[in-house]
Every structure is written in C-alpha cells, then in structure tokens.
Amino acid sequence: MLLDRHDAILSDLDGVVYAGPHAIEGAPQALNAAQDSGVPVAFVTNNAGRSVTAVAEHLVELGVATDADHVISSAQAAAKLLAERCAPGTKVLITGAPALADCVAEAGLVPVYSQQDEPAAVVQGFNPEIGWAQLAEASYTLADPEVLWVASNTDLTIPKERGLAPGNGTLVGAVAQACGRTPIVAGKPESPIFHTAAQQLNSEKPLVIGDRLDTDILGANRANMASALVLTGVEDFSSVAAAEVQQRPTYIIETLAGIFEEYPKIVIRTEGSMVRAEGAGWNVEVEDGAVRAAGGGTEIDLWRVASQAWWAAHPHADHPVPMPEIIRD
C-alpha cells in the first residue's frame, strides 16, 4: 500500500483533518490507523497565533490520537530559524501573538516589544489583535539592515465564517512596503517547517499530506519530500491536473483512506509528438493539446494517469496549464 513507502506522515489540518469545526468523515480514523500501524503522524500548521497545545486539544476532541508534541506550527519553525541564526539570549521583537512569543522564549531567546529594547531580530506572525503601532515598531526596527527578519508565514488570506479575511502575508506586506525589505519565511510553502516536523519524528522518508497545491504540495517539493494531494479540501481533479511543475503532487488520493490502498504504477512513454501514459487499466494519450483515454478502471485512476500524461507533455510549466476535457474512446 502507499503508506508502506514512507516512515511518517506530515499532515495539514484544514481540508485534510477537519473542515470548519467538524472532522472530515473518516479522517481521524485513518490517521489513528496509520499510527497504530507504526507510522507516526505530525500535524503541520501555518497558524502562528494558536498554541500547539490548543491545536492538539482540538484534534483530540475530533477523535485524533495526538498531543502537543506532534503539532508543529509556523511559530515553532520561525523560532527554530531564529535560534539557528542568533546567540542564546538575543533579543527578538515580537510582532504577533503570545503563542509566538512563547516559542521564541522556549528557543532560548528573549521576546521584547519595542525598538528601544535594541532587538537584533524581528519575528512576525499572525495576531488578529495587532495594530498599526506594532507594525510601525517592526518597521522602525527593520530600518537597520543588520536586524534579522523572520516571518512565520505569508498566507495572504484566512478563511473565516463570513468569508476571506487578511492573513499574516498581508501584514508582512505592509511592513515590507515600509522598510523596503523581505523576510525569511519559516512556514508553508517554504521548507523549514517541513524539516522541523520531520526532525521531530526522526523521519527520513516522510509523506506530506495536504489539500492545497500552493502551500502543502509546493512546500513538500521545496523540502524534497513526497506528497499526497487529498481531494477533501480546496482542490479538485482539474486543478491538480493543471498544476505547474513545482506544485505537482507525488500522489493523488480522494480521502485519507487512500494511504492504505495500492497506488498504481504509471508508465510514461514519448512517441514523437505524442505522450502516452499507462496504468491501472487506463491508456491515456496526449497529442496536439488533446487528451484521449481508453480502457476501464476507477475515475480517480483515470485522473491519476491522465495527469501524469499531461504533466509529461508540459514538463517545464511555470504556471497552471488547464487540461482539456478527456475524450474517452
């Protein structure tokens, strides 16, 4: 089965484990079964405003067997980046939530809140209570080019009950415009948070599971880790097939139960101007922008084979390339 190829799971949360306040059907059971089989699971979140303890408690309420030691946040990844670059006891200006300050302190650094404290670094994470004064303090501090700047993540939006709201990336952008600099980013889609999670589990062959191409899958590829795109969140078959090179997953699964199934072997051949992909009972050909499929099998296997064929026909795409409707012979 697919899971046998890996020694740990690094799972996203929203769209993979839960949607809003409710667990996605079967997700807690699948993750618990993976752990029962000896494959540890860590949860990777870009939320720097919520403590890992609070996240773990919510997961337990949903039926997931986990604890705070198995939740890795972008706040932790940011603190780790700071600790790697700063001496113990270094003062760090906090532009974010108390959870971020706690992570910085746990990393052996000293959280401060004013430029007058002479911080050697600034760390910025999401906090819905943050205001102009805190952003200005970061800008004043970062006017010194020697001051290190780390952002937990740069998500431009946050999904809320009433719609999309500005995320940490929007606030980071405001500071960047003021100081003319860009930060080092610790969270998804950058690789540090994935390396932090893998180290936490002593994993050499982790599987990143996510529902977003532009954060989870892109981040996994940047970290040189295998990835599974699960179709319980924001993506669908067509968006995955259209993915640019850096956002193409290793596997496509409909639900988390897919990690316990055999993943089809897909063989790619190029014959002149035609790209042919075969596997799981399907034969898919891509030529002159058309996609033709013959054979029989499951719908998801068709899309797995067709996606591989389409990707092989567009090996250097640096932007999404929509796949046309599949012609079934």
Short mmCIF file of C-alpha atoms in Angstrom, two decimals:
data_model
loop_
_atom_site.label_atom_id
_atom_site.label_comp_id
_atom_site.label_asym_id
_atom_site.label_seq_id
_atom_site.Cartn_x
_atom_site.Cartn_y
_atom_site.Cartn_z
CA MET A 1 0.00 0.00 0.00
CA LEU A 2 1.01 3.62 -0.45
CA LEU A 3 1.84 4.14 3.23
CA ASP A 4 4.43 1.35 3.14
CA ARG A 5 6.70 3.62 1.10
CA HIS A 6 7.05 6.12 3.97
CA ASP A 7 8.08 6.20 7.62
CA ALA A 8 5.99 9.17 8.82
CA ILE A 9 3.08 11.41 7.89
CA LEU A 10 3.25 15.21 7.99
CA SER A 11 -0.40 16.24 7.75
CA ASP A 12 -2.05 19.56 7.07
CA LEU A 13 -5.15 20.35 9.14
CA ASP A 14 -7.90 22.38 7.47
CA GLY A 15 -9.23 20.50 4.46
CA VAL A 16 -7.45 17.29 5.49
CA VAL A 17 -8.45 16.56 9.09
CA TYR A 18 -11.32 18.98 9.51
CA ALA A 19 -13.49 21.46 7.63
CA GLY A 20 -14.52 24.31 9.88
CA PRO A 21 -15.31 22.94 13.35
CA HIS A 22 -16.08 19.41 12.17
CA ALA A 23 -13.86 16.43 11.35
CA ILE A 24 -13.80 15.27 7.74
CA GLU A 25 -15.51 11.89 7.59
CA GLY A 26 -13.05 9.07 8.17
CA ALA A 27 -10.02 11.35 8.63
CA PRO A 28 -9.41 10.79 12.38
CA GLN A 29 -9.84 7.03 11.93
CA ALA A 30 -7.36 6.92 9.05
CA LEU A 31 -4.72 8.88 10.96
CA ASN A 32 -5.19 6.75 14.06
CA ALA A 33 -4.88 3.59 11.96
CA ALA A 34 -1.63 4.88 10.48
CA GLN A 35 -0.24 5.42 13.96
CA ASP A 36 -1.45 2.00 15.08
CA SER A 37 0.49 0.50 12.18
CA GLY A 38 3.68 2.12 13.46
CA VAL A 39 3.77 5.21 11.22
CA PRO A 40 3.94 8.36 13.37
CA VAL A 41 1.86 11.40 12.44
CA ALA A 42 2.72 15.06 12.95
CA PHE A 43 0.41 17.95 12.15
CA VAL A 44 1.89 20.92 10.33
CA THR A 45 0.08 24.25 10.60
CA ASN A 46 0.80 27.78 9.45
CA ASN A 47 -1.28 29.15 12.33
CA ALA A 48 1.20 31.09 14.48
CA GLY A 49 -1.45 32.65 16.66
CA ARG A 50 -2.64 29.47 18.36
CA SER A 51 -0.57 27.35 20.71
CA VAL A 52 0.28 23.79 19.74
CA THR A 53 -1.45 22.67 22.94
CA ALA A 54 -4.71 24.30 21.83
CA VAL A 55 -4.40 22.72 18.38
CA ALA A 56 -3.73 19.27 19.88
CA GLU A 57 -6.70 19.59 22.24
CA HIS A 58 -8.97 20.42 19.31
CA LEU A 59 -7.69 17.39 17.38
CA VAL A 60 -8.30 15.12 20.36
CA GLU A 61 -11.87 16.48 20.59
CA LEU A 62 -12.34 15.40 16.96
CA GLY A 63 -11.14 11.88 17.73
CA VAL A 64 -7.50 12.08 16.68
CA ALA A 65 -4.99 10.39 18.98
CA THR A 66 -2.28 13.03 19.34
CA ASP A 67 -0.65 15.55 21.68
CA ALA A 68 1.15 18.87 21.57
CA ASP A 69 4.48 17.18 20.82
CA HIS A 70 3.04 16.11 17.47
CA VAL A 71 1.85 19.54 16.35
CA ILE A 72 4.39 21.71 14.55
CA SER A 73 3.42 25.32 13.97
CA SER A 74 4.98 28.02 11.84
CA ALA A 75 5.69 29.85 15.11
CA GLN A 76 7.90 26.96 16.22
CA ALA A 77 9.61 26.84 12.83
CA ALA A 78 10.22 30.59 12.99
CA ALA A 79 11.69 30.31 16.49
CA LYS A 80 13.95 27.48 15.32
CA LEU A 81 15.18 29.60 12.41
CA LEU A 82 15.94 32.44 14.82
CA ALA A 83 17.78 30.14 17.23
CA GLU A 84 19.94 28.84 14.38
CA ARG A 85 20.98 32.38 13.47
CA CYS A 86 21.06 34.14 16.83
CA ALA A 87 23.04 33.51 20.01
CA PRO A 88 21.14 32.39 23.13
CA GLY A 89 19.70 35.38 24.96
CA THR A 90 19.36 37.50 21.83
CA LYS A 91 16.50 40.00 21.99
CA VAL A 92 13.77 39.45 19.40
CA LEU A 93 11.00 41.93 18.67
CA ILE A 94 7.64 40.13 18.67
CA THR A 95 5.11 41.26 16.09
CA GLY A 96 2.46 38.64 16.69
CA ALA A 97 0.53 36.63 19.25
CA PRO A 98 1.56 35.39 22.72
CA ALA A 99 1.97 31.89 21.26
CA LEU A 100 4.75 33.23 19.03
CA ALA A 101 6.48 34.91 21.97
CA ASP A 102 6.29 31.63 23.92
CA CYS A 103 8.01 29.75 21.09
CA VAL A 104 10.77 32.38 20.92
CA ALA A 105 11.35 32.15 24.67
CA GLU A 106 11.41 28.33 24.54
CA ALA A 107 14.12 28.61 21.87
CA GLY A 108 16.36 30.44 24.35
CA LEU A 109 15.77 33.93 23.01
CA VAL A 110 14.30 36.99 24.74
CA PRO A 111 10.98 38.41 23.49
CA VAL A 112 10.77 42.23 23.51
CA TYR A 113 8.19 44.67 22.15
CA SER A 114 9.99 47.93 21.46
CA GLN A 115 12.80 49.15 19.24
CA GLN A 116 14.16 50.87 22.35
CA ASP A 117 15.00 47.40 23.73
CA GLU A 118 17.55 47.12 20.90
CA PRO A 119 16.42 43.79 19.42
CA ALA A 120 18.73 42.04 16.96
CA ALA A 121 15.84 40.34 15.17
CA VAL A 122 12.14 40.76 14.38
CA VAL A 123 9.72 37.85 14.14
CA GLN A 124 6.27 38.40 12.65
CA GLY A 125 3.28 36.10 12.97
CA PHE A 126 -0.48 36.48 12.72
CA ASN A 127 -2.39 38.11 15.55
CA PRO A 128 -5.94 39.41 14.94
CA GLU A 129 -5.37 41.97 17.69
CA ILE A 130 -2.30 43.51 16.08
CA GLY A 131 -2.46 47.19 15.21
CA TRP A 132 -0.64 49.99 13.43
CA ALA A 133 1.62 50.68 16.40
CA GLN A 134 3.04 47.13 16.42
CA LEU A 135 3.59 47.14 12.64
CA ALA A 136 5.28 50.51 12.91
CA GLU A 137 7.57 49.25 15.68
CA ALA A 138 8.68 46.42 13.38
CA SER A 139 9.27 48.88 10.54
CA TYR A 140 11.36 51.18 12.74
CA THR A 141 13.45 48.24 13.92
CA LEU A 142 13.95 46.82 10.43
CA ALA A 143 15.31 50.11 9.15
CA ASP A 144 18.59 48.73 10.43
CA PRO A 145 19.74 46.29 7.71
CA GLU A 146 21.64 44.24 10.30
CA VAL A 147 18.41 43.26 12.07
CA LEU A 148 17.22 39.78 11.07
CA TRP A 149 13.58 39.48 9.96
CA VAL A 150 11.71 36.17 10.11
CA ALA A 151 8.03 35.70 9.25
CA SER A 152 6.11 32.67 10.44
CA ASN A 153 4.17 32.51 7.16
CA THR A 154 2.93 34.70 4.35
CA ASP A 155 -0.63 33.42 3.78
CA LEU A 156 -2.44 36.39 2.24
CA THR A 157 -5.87 35.32 3.46
CA ILE A 158 -7.52 33.40 6.28
CA PRO A 159 -10.88 31.65 5.73
CA LYS A 160 -13.41 32.80 8.32
CA GLU A 161 -17.10 32.17 8.83
CA ARG A 162 -18.04 35.32 6.89
CA GLY A 163 -15.51 34.84 4.09
CA LEU A 164 -11.82 35.50 3.45
CA ALA A 165 -10.03 37.88 5.79
CA PRO A 166 -6.50 39.37 5.58
CA GLY A 167 -3.83 36.92 6.71
CA ASN A 168 -0.30 37.30 8.01
CA GLY A 169 1.05 37.80 4.50
CA THR A 170 -0.99 40.99 4.21
CA LEU A 171 0.52 42.33 7.45
CA VAL A 172 4.01 41.25 6.42
CA GLY A 173 3.45 43.06 3.14
CA ALA A 174 2.62 46.28 4.97
CA VAL A 175 5.90 46.13 6.91
CA ALA A 176 7.82 45.18 3.76
CA GLN A 177 6.46 48.22 1.94
CA ALA A 178 7.51 50.45 4.82
CA CYS A 179 11.03 49.12 5.32
CA GLY A 180 11.88 48.00 1.79
CA ARG A 181 12.88 44.51 2.86
CA THR A 182 11.59 40.94 2.62
CA PRO A 183 11.69 38.40 5.45
CA ILE A 184 12.93 34.85 5.70
CA VAL A 185 9.77 32.71 5.80
CA ALA A 186 9.54 29.68 8.07
CA GLY A 187 6.09 28.28 7.28
CA LYS A 188 4.45 26.72 4.25
CA PRO A 189 5.21 26.82 1.34
CA GLU A 190 8.81 27.23 2.46
CA SER A 191 10.77 24.18 3.56
CA PRO A 192 11.85 24.94 7.17
CA ILE A 193 8.55 23.92 8.76
CA PHE A 194 8.64 20.54 6.97
CA HIS A 195 12.23 19.87 8.02
CA THR A 196 11.33 20.80 11.61
CA ALA A 197 8.43 18.33 11.56
CA ALA A 198 10.49 15.52 10.02
CA GLN A 199 13.23 16.00 12.60
CA GLN A 200 10.62 15.87 15.36
CA LEU A 201 9.62 12.38 14.16
CA ASN A 202 13.15 11.24 13.25
CA SER A 203 11.79 10.62 9.77
CA GLU A 204 13.88 10.04 6.65
CA LYS A 205 11.02 9.31 4.21
CA PRO A 206 8.03 11.39 5.32
CA LEU A 207 4.82 11.78 3.35
CA VAL A 208 3.35 15.28 3.32
CA ILE A 209 -0.45 15.21 3.06
CA GLY A 210 -2.31 18.38 2.16
CA ASP A 211 -5.24 19.82 0.29
CA ARG A 212 -3.58 22.88 -1.26
CA LEU A 213 -1.18 22.90 -4.19
CA ASP A 214 0.27 26.33 -3.44
CA THR A 215 1.21 25.65 0.20
CA ASP A 216 1.29 21.96 1.12
CA ILE A 217 2.45 20.47 -2.17
CA LEU A 218 4.74 23.34 -3.17
CA GLY A 219 6.31 23.23 0.30
CA ALA A 220 6.82 19.48 0.14
CA ASN A 221 8.53 19.78 -3.24
CA ARG A 222 10.78 22.55 -1.94
CA ALA A 223 11.69 20.31 1.00
CA ASN A 224 12.34 17.36 -1.38
CA MET A 225 9.61 15.30 0.27
CA ALA A 226 6.92 13.08 -1.26
CA SER A 227 3.41 14.49 -1.15
CA ALA A 228 -0.19 13.33 -1.39
CA LEU A 229 -2.88 15.77 -2.51
CA VAL A 230 -6.16 14.79 -0.84
CA LEU A 231 -9.36 15.90 -2.56
CA THR A 232 -11.30 16.74 0.60
CA GLY A 233 -10.30 20.40 0.58
CA VAL A 234 -9.92 23.20 -1.95
CA GLU A 235 -8.54 21.34 -4.99
CA ASP A 236 -10.30 19.10 -7.50
CA PHE A 237 -9.20 16.81 -10.33
CA SER A 238 -8.97 19.59 -12.88
CA SER A 239 -6.92 21.97 -10.72
CA VAL A 240 -4.46 19.20 -9.84
CA ALA A 241 -4.06 18.21 -13.50
CA ALA A 242 -3.37 21.86 -14.39
CA ALA A 243 -0.69 22.28 -11.69
CA GLU A 244 2.59 23.95 -12.54
CA VAL A 245 5.76 21.89 -12.10
CA GLN A 246 6.59 22.90 -8.52
CA GLN A 247 3.02 22.21 -7.37
CA ARG A 248 2.60 18.68 -8.73
CA PRO A 249 2.00 16.04 -6.05
CA THR A 250 3.59 12.61 -5.89
CA TYR A 251 0.20 11.02 -5.28
CA ILE A 252 -3.45 11.99 -5.71
CA ILE A 253 -5.92 10.48 -3.22
CA GLU A 254 -9.64 11.07 -2.79
CA THR A 255 -9.67 10.69 1.01
CA LEU A 256 -7.15 9.79 3.70
CA ALA A 257 -8.25 6.17 3.33
CA GLY A 258 -6.23 6.22 0.12
CA ILE A 259 -2.97 5.89 2.04
CA PHE A 260 -3.95 2.30 2.83
CA GLU A 261 -4.57 1.39 -0.82
CA GLU A 262 -2.16 0.27 -3.51
CA TYR A 263 -1.11 3.21 -5.65
CA PRO A 264 -0.98 2.37 -9.37
CA LYS A 265 2.29 2.18 -11.23
CA ILE A 266 2.12 4.55 -14.19
CA VAL A 267 4.45 4.15 -17.17
CA ILE A 268 5.15 7.18 -19.37
CA ARG A 269 6.33 6.90 -22.98
CA THR A 270 7.01 9.58 -25.59
CA GLU A 271 6.38 8.64 -29.19
CA GLY A 272 7.21 11.56 -31.46
CA SER A 273 4.79 14.35 -30.57
CA MET A 274 2.62 12.01 -28.52
CA VAL A 275 2.89 11.34 -24.80
CA ARG A 276 1.36 8.08 -23.63
CA ALA A 277 0.68 7.05 -20.02
CA GLU A 278 -0.47 3.58 -19.00
CA GLY A 279 -1.56 2.22 -15.65
CA ALA A 280 -4.47 0.93 -13.56
CA GLY A 281 -6.30 -0.28 -16.67
CA TRP A 282 -6.10 3.05 -18.49
CA ASN A 283 -4.22 4.14 -21.59
CA VAL A 284 -4.06 7.93 -21.98
CA GLU A 285 -2.57 9.77 -24.95
CA VAL A 286 -1.78 13.48 -25.17
CA GLU A 287 -1.14 14.94 -28.61
CA ASP A 288 -1.70 18.40 -30.13
CA GLY A 289 -3.36 19.59 -26.93
CA ALA A 290 -5.96 16.80 -26.89
CA VAL A 291 -6.28 14.10 -24.24
CA ARG A 292 -7.71 10.70 -25.17
CA ALA A 293 -8.34 7.80 -22.81
CA ALA A 294 -9.14 4.16 -23.44
CA GLY A 295 -9.61 1.27 -21.07
CA GLY A 296 -11.54 0.81 -17.89
CA GLY A 297 -10.99 1.45 -14.21
CA THR A 298 -11.88 3.86 -11.47
CA GLU A 299 -12.38 7.56 -12.10
CA ILE A 300 -9.57 8.57 -9.79
CA ASP A 301 -7.17 6.21 -11.55
CA LEU A 302 -8.13 7.79 -14.86
CA TRP A 303 -7.24 11.21 -13.49
CA ARG A 304 -4.00 9.92 -11.98
CA VAL A 305 -2.91 8.52 -15.35
CA ALA A 306 -4.20 11.49 -17.34
CA SER A 307 -2.46 13.94 -15.02
CA GLN A 308 0.86 12.16 -15.42
CA ALA A 309 0.46 12.23 -19.19
CA TRP A 310 -0.47 15.92 -19.20
CA TRP A 311 2.43 16.80 -16.90
CA ALA A 312 4.85 14.87 -19.10
CA ALA A 313 3.58 16.85 -22.08
CA HIS A 314 4.25 20.11 -20.16
CA PRO A 315 7.45 19.36 -18.23
CA HIS A 316 8.54 22.96 -17.68
CA ALA A 317 5.25 24.73 -16.95
CA ASP A 318 5.81 27.60 -14.52
CA HIS A 319 2.11 28.45 -14.42
CA PRO A 320 -1.10 26.37 -14.40
CA VAL A 321 -1.87 24.71 -17.74
CA PRO A 322 -5.55 23.63 -17.83
CA MET A 323 -6.15 20.17 -19.23
CA PRO A 324 -8.98 19.92 -21.79
CA GLU A 325 -11.88 17.57 -21.36
CA ILE A 326 -10.78 13.97 -21.66
CA ILE A 327 -12.02 12.26 -24.82
CA ARG A 328 -12.97 8.70 -23.91
CA ASP A 329 -12.65 6.17 -26.73
#
